[in-house]
Short mmCIF file of C-alpha atoms in Angstrom, two decimals:
data_model
loop_
_atom_site.label_atom_id
_atom_site.label_comp_id
_atom_site.label_asym_id
_atom_site.label_seq_id
_atom_site.Cartn_x
_atom_site.Cartn_y
_atom_site.Cartn_z
CA MET A 1381 44.98 74.36 74.60
CA VAL A 1382 41.58 73.93 74.54
CA TYR A 1383 40.36 71.67 76.97
CA THR A 1384 37.89 68.93 75.95
CA PRO A 1385 36.15 66.82 78.42
CA ARG A 1386 36.15 63.02 78.41
CA SER A 1387 32.53 62.79 77.51
CA ALA A 1388 32.98 64.72 74.57
CA ARG A 1389 35.76 62.56 73.20
CA HIS A 1390 33.90 59.49 73.62
CA GLY A 1391 31.26 60.74 72.38
CA ALA A 1392 33.49 61.82 68.97
CA LEU A 1393 35.10 58.69 69.00
CA LEU A 1394 31.88 56.91 69.11
CA VAL A 1395 30.29 58.63 66.14
CA GLY A 1396 33.55 58.28 64.10
CA THR A 1397 32.98 54.71 64.74
CA VAL A 1398 29.48 54.56 63.46
CA ALA A 1399 30.39 56.32 60.49
CA VAL A 1400 33.26 54.14 59.37
CA LEU A 1401 30.95 50.89 59.68
CA GLY A 1402 28.47 52.82 57.69
CA LEU A 1403 30.82 53.05 54.90
CA LEU A 1404 32.01 49.59 54.92
CA THR A 1405 28.44 47.91 55.57
CA ALA A 1406 27.48 50.52 52.35
CA CYS A 1407 30.45 49.20 50.33
CA GLY A 1408 29.25 45.40 51.21
CA ASN A 1409 25.83 45.63 50.14
CA SER A 1410 26.88 47.78 46.43
CA HIS A 1411 29.51 44.26 46.12
CA ASP A 1412 26.32 41.78 47.08
CA VAL A 1413 24.22 43.98 44.19
CA HIS A 1414 26.37 42.99 41.24
CA SER A 1415 26.97 39.17 42.50
CA ASN A 1416 23.51 38.27 42.51
CA PRO A 1417 23.03 35.24 39.67
CA PRO A 1418 20.33 36.77 36.95
CA VAL A 1419 17.14 34.71 37.18
CA THR A 1420 16.07 32.41 34.73
CA ALA A 1421 12.68 32.74 33.21
CA SER A 1422 10.75 29.52 32.38
CA GLY A 1423 10.48 28.41 29.24
CA THR A 1424 13.43 30.10 28.59
CA ALA A 1425 17.32 29.68 27.04
CA ALA A 1426 19.83 29.40 30.04
CA PRO A 1427 21.58 32.85 30.55
CA ALA A 1428 24.95 32.95 28.79
CA THR A 1429 28.14 32.82 31.54
CA ASP A 1430 29.40 36.60 30.09
CA SER A 1431 27.77 39.01 32.45
CA THR A 1432 28.72 41.95 29.83
CA LYS A 1433 25.83 39.89 27.22
CA SER A 1434 21.98 41.49 27.65
CA PRO A 1435 19.77 38.54 28.31
CA ALA A 1436 18.21 38.86 25.27
CA SER A 1437 21.46 37.82 23.05
CA THR A 1438 21.45 34.73 25.16
CA THR A 1439 18.41 32.87 23.82
CA SER A 1440 18.85 30.17 20.88
CA ALA A 1441 17.41 31.36 17.69
CA PRO A 1442 14.66 28.44 16.43
CA ALA A 1443 15.47 26.99 12.88
CA SER A 1444 14.41 28.44 9.94
CA THR A 1445 10.86 26.17 8.85
CA PRO A 1446 9.89 26.03 5.20
CA ALA A 1447 6.85 27.72 4.30
CA GLY A 1448 3.80 26.26 5.25
CA ALA A 1449 5.20 23.72 7.39
CA SER A 1450 5.33 23.22 10.79
CA ALA A 1451 8.59 22.60 13.11
CA SER A 1452 7.40 19.20 14.92
CA SER A 1453 6.76 18.17 11.45
CA PRO A 1454 8.87 15.34 10.44
CA ALA A 1455 10.95 15.77 7.00
CA SER A 1456 9.11 14.15 3.96
CA LYS A 1457 10.11 11.30 2.43
CA PRO A 1458 10.57 10.20 -1.33
CA THR A 1459 7.91 8.22 -2.49
CA PRO A 1460 9.58 5.24 -3.01
CA THR A 1461 9.38 4.67 -6.96
CA ALA A 1462 8.11 1.23 -8.42
CA GLY A 1463 10.51 -1.46 -8.61
CA GLY A 1464 10.87 -5.13 -10.52
CA GLY A 1465 11.02 -8.56 -8.66
CA GLY A 1466 14.64 -8.23 -8.49
CA GLY A 1467 17.22 -5.44 -7.73
CA GLY A 1468 18.33 -5.78 -11.06
CA GLY A 1469 14.81 -4.45 -12.41
CA GLY A 1470 13.33 -7.34 -13.87
CA THR A 1471 10.10 -7.97 -15.02
CA ALA A 1472 7.41 -6.99 -12.41
CA PRO A 1473 5.51 -10.12 -11.16
CA VAL A 1474 1.86 -10.71 -11.88
CA PRO A 1475 -0.81 -9.89 -9.68
CA ASP A 1476 -3.45 -12.42 -8.85
CA SER A 1477 -6.11 -9.70 -9.82
CA SER A 1478 -5.28 -9.58 -13.47
CA ARG A 1479 -3.95 -13.64 -13.80
CA CYS A 1480 -5.72 -15.61 -16.44
CA HIS A 1481 -6.98 -18.67 -14.07
CA THR A 1482 -7.94 -22.51 -15.34
CA SER A 1483 -11.39 -21.84 -15.48
CA GLU A 1484 -11.20 -18.34 -17.62
CA LEU A 1485 -9.04 -20.75 -20.29
CA SER A 1486 -9.32 -23.23 -22.89
CA ALA A 1487 -6.77 -24.95 -24.13
CA SER A 1488 -6.13 -27.34 -27.58
CA VAL A 1489 -2.91 -29.00 -29.63
CA GLY A 1490 -2.19 -27.22 -33.10
CA ARG A 1491 -0.59 -28.95 -36.11
CA ASN A 1492 2.84 -30.88 -35.55
CA ASP A 1493 5.17 -28.96 -37.57
CA PRO A 1494 8.12 -31.87 -38.29
CA GLY A 1495 11.68 -31.14 -38.84
CA ALA A 1496 15.26 -32.61 -38.68
CA GLY A 1497 13.92 -35.05 -36.26
CA GLN A 1498 12.11 -33.35 -34.16
CA GLU A 1499 8.13 -33.29 -33.39
CA ASN A 1500 6.68 -29.39 -32.51
CA PHE A 1501 3.42 -29.08 -31.65
CA PRO A 1502 1.90 -25.84 -30.32
CA VAL A 1503 0.31 -26.23 -27.25
CA VAL A 1504 -2.56 -22.81 -27.27
CA LEU A 1505 -4.35 -21.36 -24.46
CA THR A 1506 -7.34 -19.28 -25.47
CA ASN A 1507 -8.81 -16.47 -22.93
CA LYS A 1508 -12.95 -17.39 -22.97
CA SER A 1509 -13.75 -15.07 -19.86
CA GLY A 1510 -15.00 -11.92 -20.44
CA ARG A 1511 -12.46 -10.07 -19.04
CA THR A 1512 -8.40 -8.89 -20.23
CA CYS A 1513 -6.60 -11.07 -18.01
CA THR A 1514 -2.25 -12.19 -18.30
CA LEU A 1515 -0.10 -15.34 -18.93
CA HIS A 1516 3.52 -15.58 -18.01
CA GLY A 1517 6.22 -18.26 -18.13
CA TYR A 1518 5.84 -21.66 -18.83
CA PRO A 1519 2.80 -23.97 -18.83
CA GLY A 1520 2.39 -27.48 -17.23
CA ALA A 1521 2.51 -30.74 -19.52
CA ALA A 1522 1.69 -34.41 -18.99
CA PHE A 1523 0.76 -37.18 -21.10
CA VAL A 1524 -1.73 -39.54 -19.89
CA ASN A 1525 -3.51 -42.81 -20.70
CA GLY A 1526 -7.02 -43.84 -20.82
CA SER A 1527 -7.47 -44.49 -17.44
CA GLY A 1528 -5.50 -40.88 -16.62
CA SER A 1529 -1.83 -42.37 -15.45
CA GLN A 1530 0.54 -40.14 -16.36
CA LEU A 1531 3.06 -42.00 -19.26
CA GLY A 1532 6.89 -40.42 -19.02
CA PRO A 1533 7.97 -37.96 -17.45
CA ASP A 1534 7.01 -34.26 -17.00
CA PRO A 1535 8.74 -32.18 -19.69
CA ARG A 1536 11.94 -30.16 -19.20
CA ARG A 1537 11.93 -26.15 -19.75
CA GLU A 1538 13.72 -24.58 -22.71
CA SER A 1539 16.01 -21.97 -22.21
CA GLY A 1540 14.39 -18.26 -22.55
CA SER A 1541 13.42 -15.13 -20.94
CA PRO A 1542 9.26 -15.42 -20.11
CA THR A 1543 7.45 -12.18 -20.88
CA THR A 1544 3.98 -11.04 -19.26
CA ILE A 1545 1.43 -11.66 -22.34
CA THR A 1546 -2.15 -9.80 -21.88
CA LEU A 1547 -5.15 -11.71 -23.65
CA LYS A 1548 -8.36 -9.97 -24.33
CA PRO A 1549 -11.22 -12.23 -24.36
CA GLY A 1550 -10.63 -14.91 -27.15
CA GLN A 1551 -7.01 -13.98 -27.39
CA SER A 1552 -4.31 -16.77 -27.31
CA ALA A 1553 -0.52 -17.34 -26.35
CA TRP A 1554 1.05 -20.77 -27.21
CA ALA A 1555 4.41 -22.75 -26.03
CA GLY A 1556 6.38 -25.32 -27.93
CA LEU A 1557 5.86 -28.78 -27.22
CA THR A 1558 9.20 -30.94 -28.55
CA TYR A 1559 10.94 -34.04 -28.65
CA SER A 1560 12.76 -36.27 -30.29
CA ASN A 1561 11.07 -38.64 -33.23
CA PRO A 1562 10.96 -41.89 -31.17
CA GLY A 1563 11.66 -43.90 -34.97
CA VAL A 1564 14.81 -41.52 -34.38
CA SER A 1565 16.15 -41.91 -31.00
CA GLY A 1566 15.17 -44.87 -30.69
CA ALA A 1567 13.43 -44.15 -27.09
CA GLU A 1568 10.51 -46.53 -25.72
CA THR A 1569 7.41 -44.98 -26.88
CA ALA A 1570 3.73 -45.03 -25.28
CA THR A 1571 0.46 -43.55 -27.32
CA PRO A 1572 -1.14 -41.28 -25.22
CA ALA A 1573 -5.35 -40.94 -24.75
CA ALA A 1574 -4.99 -36.92 -23.93
CA LEU A 1575 -2.75 -34.37 -22.63
CA LEU A 1576 -3.44 -32.40 -19.72
CA VAL A 1577 -1.91 -28.57 -19.81
CA THR A 1578 -1.75 -26.48 -16.57
CA PRO A 1579 -1.54 -22.45 -16.72
CA PRO A 1580 1.53 -20.98 -15.27
CA ASN A 1581 0.86 -20.17 -11.94
CA GLU A 1582 -2.86 -22.55 -11.54
CA ARG A 1583 -3.04 -25.69 -9.55
CA ASP A 1584 -5.84 -27.29 -12.11
CA ALA A 1585 -5.04 -28.89 -15.83
CA LEU A 1586 -7.59 -28.56 -18.80
CA LYS A 1587 -7.63 -31.79 -21.04
CA VAL A 1588 -7.07 -32.14 -24.40
CA ALA A 1589 -7.85 -35.28 -26.47
CA TRP A 1590 -4.09 -36.05 -27.98
CA SER A 1591 -3.81 -37.45 -31.64
CA GLY A 1592 -0.35 -36.82 -32.54
CA GLY A 1593 0.56 -40.64 -32.46
CA THR A 1594 3.77 -42.10 -30.31
CA VAL A 1595 5.77 -39.98 -27.76
CA PRO A 1596 8.64 -41.35 -26.12
CA VAL A 1597 8.65 -41.94 -22.36
CA SER A 1598 11.64 -43.61 -21.78
CA GLY A 1599 14.88 -44.39 -22.94
CA ASN A 1600 17.66 -42.68 -24.76
CA SER A 1601 16.65 -38.96 -26.11
CA SER A 1602 13.11 -39.37 -24.44
CA SER A 1603 13.10 -36.26 -22.76
CA VAL A 1604 9.90 -33.88 -24.04
CA PHE A 1605 10.32 -30.19 -23.77
CA LEU A 1606 8.02 -26.82 -23.18
CA SER A 1607 9.06 -23.39 -24.38
CA ALA A 1608 7.75 -20.17 -22.86
CA LEU A 1609 4.61 -18.48 -23.93
CA SER A 1610 3.83 -16.03 -26.68
CA PRO A 1611 1.33 -14.44 -28.43
CA GLY A 1612 -1.05 -16.37 -31.11
CA THR A 1613 -1.55 -19.84 -31.86
CA ALA A 1614 1.43 -20.94 -33.53
CA PRO A 1615 4.98 -19.69 -34.68
#
């Protein structure tokens, strides 16, 4: 048996211990390398939690953009279609720029066309201006005496479907003024000096001399009616 001095045995033990510690340290460092989290670069998507995927596969691809459009541009909106004044697609309102104004019109009352106990007069509006304009709806009317006081109530509107009438310079539109013959109806009467005619959507009236005789102003069957405007000067 070979004798080993105590100092030699102590040195060998120290060397072995250092070697074991070195191995343990190396193993610990290797574990730390694999456990460090990946670094997220500024401006990129966050890395996936699955460490088996490559960093490139964790970045979300941007949505496809149509050619010629910017990714940040809002979607194009449909051009609204033109529609009518109501939800059902009725006749569009007449713009103020195209409407015939009182100052652009002249008024007249045509020949009476009586029938079946009725008196029927065409009330005519004529475009005297140098531009094309439009009329839509019913005119207003009122009988007045020589001092300008109104005789009887305002005429009532007959049922109908008004249309927009385009008047070139010199063209006319007419509305029917109708009432029961006072001799038949027994209504109280008066003899007007004039008829005031107001174009649709206007405030100023046109004054027309009245030569149609007596008109009903009160009592039974004394109502006077106006129809919607139609193209021309008479039925």
